[in-house]
Amino acid sequence: MKDAEIERISAAIIARGLGGQSEIELLQGFCADCNAAGLDLAMGIAVIDTLHPIHEGRAFHWRADGQVEREVTEYTPTSYSDENWRQSIFYHLMQTGGDELRRRIDDGTPRDFDFLNKLEEQNQTDYVAFLQRFDREGVIGEMDCIYTHWSTGKVQGFDDAELAALRRLVPLLALALKTSSVTRVAETIAEVYLGRDAGARVLKGRIVRGVADRINAVLWYSDLKDFTTITDAAPPDEVIPLLNDYADAVISAIHDKGGDVLKLIGDGVLAIFGGAEPAETCRRALLAEAKMRKRIADLNDKRKAEGRPLAGVNLGLHIGDVFYGNIGSTTRLDFTVIGPAVNEVSRIVALCRSVDRDNLFSSDFVAATPEPERSRLVSVGRFALRGVSRAQDLYTIDPELVRG
């Protein structure tokens, strides 16, 4: 490959990286450019670890014939057995400190890696892998390198000029892949710790202290029933798994119906449901409540069979105007909601125990709820809320419907 072609491909990598293309788009563009320049790649794979609560990393796959089962694969620590990992080319490079491994596939020599046998079955003739390591200052979590491997089906395999071109180009591709992956890590961290909507707003620049929007939203506040009693009786190593189990049931139900979780406060969850139509927003909140109850029932069945502590969830729903934005000091901010409605929903859920109901809804929420959902809600009386000047009429789901 001529220097002019290498310079052209290098410029294309830079342009795509600066343009914010995803990892798979970067890989696809690179492979297409190489083939157009005569390098004749048949396969390209890039692998990079990430920082994510579930996934350990991601692999990106390209084939010239388009026969790719999945272009993007997310893997977990249990995706591969220790034996398979220790027999991999990636592991070999990591352990030996190497940064390149090349193998001819069609020369009849014994295969020292099972992966090469698969390539031979696909009529590949030559293979090369590269490992680009990051310096310590560039490491994020376990994201400390990028591993790529390439193959060709040309009869003569890769010639010296093609290998030299890959050695020049792949590090540049790795830098673009890292840039895209770091952006994805930032999005993940913002979403996991701030919530989907709040995280997206922060990454779009809503980071100035005191900047907040006035929005109308349904406010969800839930907590575990008798949490203190449960934790006092449960073994210490059961407390965190218990919180995680019930938080997953609650949060997944909220997310499934378009809500955004803003805070986890001990065993409590503060979330909002936004939208232009209050009736539809209230309906989604009630659908989330129903889904949560089903998941908690299933969870309790499972935990009971395992002989583990059980819990229930109290929920308060309210609707009102709140300020949604950055609150805090110049060095520590929180993206959250504030306003009287937030205080009121926390007081509403606190009454669940005293009135022996696991759901309590404000009169404002009920007034905004459409039929037929509204007809399922019945009054439990008028109550004074601590710290709130006016008493509130509160409602719950008709117990007859719940029992039915």
PDB file of C-alpha atoms in Angstrom, residues 144-277:
ATOM      1  CA  ASP A 144      -6.621  -0.677  29.654  1.00  0.00           C
ATOM      2  CA  CYS A 145      -6.098  -1.790  26.044  1.00  0.00           C
ATOM      3  CA  ILE A 146      -7.690  -2.412  22.667  1.00  0.00           C
ATOM      4  CA  TYR A 147      -7.319  -5.782  20.973  1.00  0.00           C
ATOM      5  CA  THR A 148      -7.858  -6.157  17.240  1.00  0.00           C
ATOM      6  CA  HIS A 149      -7.404  -9.034  14.852  1.00  0.00           C
ATOM      7  CA  TRP A 150      -7.498  -9.257  11.104  1.00  0.00           C
ATOM      8  CA  SER A 151      -7.472 -11.952   8.459  1.00  0.00           C
ATOM      9  CA  THR A 152      -7.309 -12.257   4.697  1.00  0.00           C
ATOM     10  CA  GLY A 153      -8.295 -14.906   2.195  1.00  0.00           C
ATOM     11  CA  LYS A 154      -5.662 -13.979  -0.386  1.00  0.00           C
ATOM     12  CA  VAL A 155      -3.642 -16.969  -1.542  1.00  0.00           C
ATOM     13  CA  GLN A 156      -0.348 -15.300  -0.667  1.00  0.00           C
ATOM     14  CA  GLY A 157      -1.648 -13.883   2.626  1.00  0.00           C
ATOM     15  CA  PHE A 158      -0.517 -10.494   3.904  1.00  0.00           C
ATOM     16  CA  ASP A 159       2.646  -9.238   2.264  1.00  0.00           C
ATOM     17  CA  ASP A 160       5.247  -7.180   4.110  1.00  0.00           C
ATOM     18  CA  ALA A 161       3.878  -3.866   2.828  1.00  0.00           C
ATOM     19  CA  GLU A 162       0.356  -4.715   3.987  1.00  0.00           C
ATOM     20  CA  LEU A 163       1.550  -5.709   7.449  1.00  0.00           C
ATOM     21  CA  ALA A 164       3.541  -2.481   7.636  1.00  0.00           C
ATOM     22  CA  ALA A 165       0.434  -0.510   6.665  1.00  0.00           C
ATOM     23  CA  LEU A 166      -1.631  -2.223   9.369  1.00  0.00           C
ATOM     24  CA  ARG A 167       1.069  -1.484  11.939  1.00  0.00           C
ATOM     25  CA  ARG A 168       0.799   2.205  11.051  1.00  0.00           C
ATOM     26  CA  LEU A 169      -2.985   2.401  10.792  1.00  0.00           C
ATOM     27  CA  VAL A 170      -4.299   0.180  13.592  1.00  0.00           C
ATOM     28  CA  PRO A 171      -2.932   2.360  16.449  1.00  0.00           C
ATOM     29  CA  LEU A 172      -4.760   5.332  14.945  1.00  0.00           C
ATOM     30  CA  LEU A 173      -7.943   3.277  14.677  1.00  0.00           C
ATOM     31  CA  ALA A 174      -7.456   2.186  18.300  1.00  0.00           C
ATOM     32  CA  LEU A 175      -7.280   5.824  19.396  1.00  0.00           C
ATOM     33  CA  ALA A 176     -10.552   6.585  17.599  1.00  0.00           C
ATOM     34  CA  LEU A 177     -12.151   3.470  19.119  1.00  0.00           C
ATOM     35  CA  LYS A 178     -10.994   4.514  22.574  1.00  0.00           C
ATOM     36  CA  THR A 179     -12.453   7.998  22.091  1.00  0.00           C
ATOM     37  CA  SER A 180     -15.821   6.543  21.131  1.00  0.00           C
ATOM     38  CA  SER A 181     -15.719   4.065  24.024  1.00  0.00           C
ATOM     39  CA  VAL A 182     -14.835   6.764  26.563  1.00  0.00           C
ATOM     40  CA  THR A 183     -17.839   8.767  25.354  1.00  0.00           C
ATOM     41  CA  ARG A 184     -19.989   5.684  25.894  1.00  0.00           C
ATOM     42  CA  VAL A 185     -18.531   5.258  29.402  1.00  0.00           C
ATOM     43  CA  ALA A 186     -19.418   8.875  30.218  1.00  0.00           C
ATOM     44  CA  GLU A 187     -22.986   8.268  29.033  1.00  0.00           C
ATOM     45  CA  THR A 188     -23.204   5.079  31.109  1.00  0.00           C
ATOM     46  CA  ILE A 189     -21.897   6.724  34.281  1.00  0.00           C
ATOM     47  CA  ALA A 190     -24.221   9.702  33.864  1.00  0.00           C
ATOM     48  CA  GLU A 191     -27.246   7.457  33.286  1.00  0.00           C
ATOM     49  CA  VAL A 192     -26.456   4.990  36.079  1.00  0.00           C
ATOM     50  CA  TYR A 193     -25.745   7.601  38.740  1.00  0.00           C
ATOM     51  CA  LEU A 194     -27.991  10.487  37.656  1.00  0.00           C
ATOM     52  CA  GLY A 195     -30.798   8.788  35.733  1.00  0.00           C
ATOM     53  CA  ARG A 196     -31.470   8.625  32.006  1.00  0.00           C
ATOM     54  CA  ASP A 197     -32.956  12.070  31.475  1.00  0.00           C
ATOM     55  CA  ALA A 198     -30.806  13.904  34.022  1.00  0.00           C
ATOM     56  CA  GLY A 199     -27.655  12.216  32.737  1.00  0.00           C
ATOM     57  CA  ALA A 200     -28.449  13.182  29.148  1.00  0.00           C
ATOM     58  CA  ARG A 201     -29.090  16.790  30.199  1.00  0.00           C
ATOM     59  CA  VAL A 202     -25.777  17.012  32.050  1.00  0.00           C
ATOM     60  CA  LEU A 203     -23.836  15.628  29.068  1.00  0.00           C
ATOM     61  CA  LYS A 204     -25.535  18.193  26.839  1.00  0.00           C
ATOM     62  CA  GLY A 205     -24.139  20.983  29.002  1.00  0.00           C
ATOM     63  CA  ARG A 206     -26.695  21.472  31.780  1.00  0.00           C
ATOM     64  CA  ILE A 207     -23.998  21.569  34.445  1.00  0.00           C
ATOM     65  CA  VAL A 208     -24.063  25.171  35.703  1.00  0.00           C
ATOM     66  CA  ARG A 209     -25.063  25.531  39.352  1.00  0.00           C
ATOM     67  CA  GLY A 210     -28.512  27.034  39.834  1.00  0.00           C
ATOM     68  CA  VAL A 211     -29.683  26.299  36.284  1.00  0.00           C
ATOM     69  CA  ALA A 212     -33.050  24.545  36.603  1.00  0.00           C
ATOM     70  CA  ASP A 213     -36.214  24.130  34.559  1.00  0.00           C
ATOM     71  CA  ARG A 214     -39.716  24.376  35.940  1.00  0.00           C
ATOM     72  CA  ILE A 215     -41.560  21.254  34.852  1.00  0.00           C
ATOM     73  CA  ASN A 216     -44.847  19.558  35.623  1.00  0.00           C
ATOM     74  CA  ALA A 217     -44.315  15.922  36.504  1.00  0.00           C
ATOM     75  CA  VAL A 218     -45.699  12.934  38.331  1.00  0.00           C
ATOM     76  CA  LEU A 219     -43.575  12.309  41.411  1.00  0.00           C
ATOM     77  CA  TRP A 220     -42.968   8.745  42.564  1.00  0.00           C
ATOM     78  CA  TYR A 221     -41.597   8.044  46.013  1.00  0.00           C
ATOM     79  CA  SER A 222     -41.381   4.450  47.230  1.00  0.00           C
ATOM     80  CA  ASP A 223     -39.640   2.672  50.072  1.00  0.00           C
ATOM     81  CA  LEU A 224     -39.496  -0.775  51.607  1.00  0.00           C
ATOM     82  CA  LYS A 225     -41.986  -1.751  54.269  1.00  0.00           C
ATOM     83  CA  ASP A 226     -40.478  -2.318  57.729  1.00  0.00           C
ATOM     84  CA  PHE A 227     -36.957  -2.008  56.339  1.00  0.00           C
ATOM     85  CA  THR A 228     -35.374  -1.315  59.729  1.00  0.00           C
ATOM     86  CA  THR A 229     -37.029  -4.382  61.267  1.00  0.00           C
ATOM     87  CA  ILE A 230     -35.944  -6.549  58.333  1.00  0.00           C
ATOM     88  CA  THR A 231     -32.319  -5.398  58.452  1.00  0.00           C
ATOM     89  CA  ASP A 232     -32.125  -5.819  62.221  1.00  0.00           C
ATOM     90  CA  ALA A 233     -33.176  -9.461  61.853  1.00  0.00           C
ATOM     91  CA  ALA A 234     -31.351 -10.308  58.616  1.00  0.00           C
ATOM     92  CA  PRO A 235     -27.705 -11.425  58.483  1.00  0.00           C
ATOM     93  CA  PRO A 236     -25.480  -8.450  57.534  1.00  0.00           C
ATOM     94  CA  ASP A 237     -24.436 -10.053  54.250  1.00  0.00           C
ATOM     95  CA  GLU A 238     -28.112 -10.298  53.210  1.00  0.00           C
ATOM     96  CA  VAL A 239     -28.861  -6.566  53.444  1.00  0.00           C
ATOM     97  CA  ILE A 240     -27.211  -5.341  50.234  1.00  0.00           C
ATOM     98  CA  PRO A 241     -28.533  -8.258  48.108  1.00  0.00           C
ATOM     99  CA  LEU A 242     -32.007  -7.579  49.531  1.00  0.00           C
ATOM    100  CA  LEU A 243     -31.818  -3.894  48.602  1.00  0.00           C
ATOM    101  CA  ASN A 244     -30.541  -4.756  45.131  1.00  0.00           C
ATOM    102  CA  ASP A 245     -33.293  -7.311  44.486  1.00  0.00           C
ATOM    103  CA  TYR A 246     -36.115  -4.946  45.403  1.00  0.00           C
ATOM    104  CA  ALA A 247     -34.493  -1.907  43.785  1.00  0.00           C
ATOM    105  CA  ASP A 248     -34.276  -3.853  40.528  1.00  0.00           C
ATOM    106  CA  ALA A 249     -37.988  -4.715  40.674  1.00  0.00           C
ATOM    107  CA  VAL A 250     -38.935  -1.087  41.345  1.00  0.00           C
ATOM    108  CA  ILE A 251     -36.524   0.665  38.990  1.00  0.00           C
ATOM    109  CA  SER A 252     -37.069  -1.668  36.033  1.00  0.00           C
ATOM    110  CA  ALA A 253     -40.836  -1.096  36.285  1.00  0.00           C
ATOM    111  CA  ILE A 254     -40.325   2.687  36.340  1.00  0.00           C
ATOM    112  CA  HIS A 255     -38.010   2.576  33.331  1.00  0.00           C
ATOM    113  CA  ASP A 256     -40.313   0.266  31.375  1.00  0.00           C
ATOM    114  CA  LYS A 257     -43.051   2.916  31.534  1.00  0.00           C
ATOM    115  CA  GLY A 258     -40.839   5.874  30.670  1.00  0.00           C
ATOM    116  CA  GLY A 259     -40.039   7.158  34.149  1.00  0.00           C
ATOM    117  CA  ASP A 260     -36.686   8.500  35.307  1.00  0.00           C
ATOM    118  CA  VAL A 261     -35.148   7.516  38.634  1.00  0.00           C
ATOM    119  CA  LEU A 262     -33.439  10.515  40.223  1.00  0.00           C
ATOM    120  CA  LYS A 263     -32.340   9.239  43.603  1.00  0.00           C
ATOM    121  CA  LEU A 264     -31.846   6.133  45.680  1.00  0.00           C
ATOM    122  CA  ILE A 265     -32.170   7.255  49.291  1.00  0.00           C
ATOM    123  CA  GLY A 266     -31.377   4.260  51.474  1.00  0.00           C
ATOM    124  CA  ASP A 267     -34.272   1.930  50.721  1.00  0.00           C
ATOM    125  CA  GLY A 268     -36.233   4.724  48.996  1.00  0.00           C
ATOM    126  CA  VAL A 269     -36.608   5.577  45.309  1.00  0.00           C
ATOM    127  CA  LEU A 270     -37.453   9.055  43.996  1.00  0.00           C
ATOM    128  CA  ALA A 271     -38.540   9.150  40.358  1.00  0.00           C
ATOM    129  CA  ILE A 272     -40.432  11.371  37.958  1.00  0.00           C
ATOM    130  CA  PHE A 273     -42.687  10.767  34.976  1.00  0.00           C
ATOM    131  CA  GLY A 274     -42.660  13.692  32.577  1.00  0.00           C
ATOM    132  CA  GLY A 275     -44.767  14.431  29.539  1.00  0.00           C
ATOM    133  CA  ALA A 276     -46.878  17.028  27.801  1.00  0.00           C
ATOM    134  CA  GLU A 277     -50.168  15.319  28.714  1.00  0.00           C
TER     135      GLU A 277
END
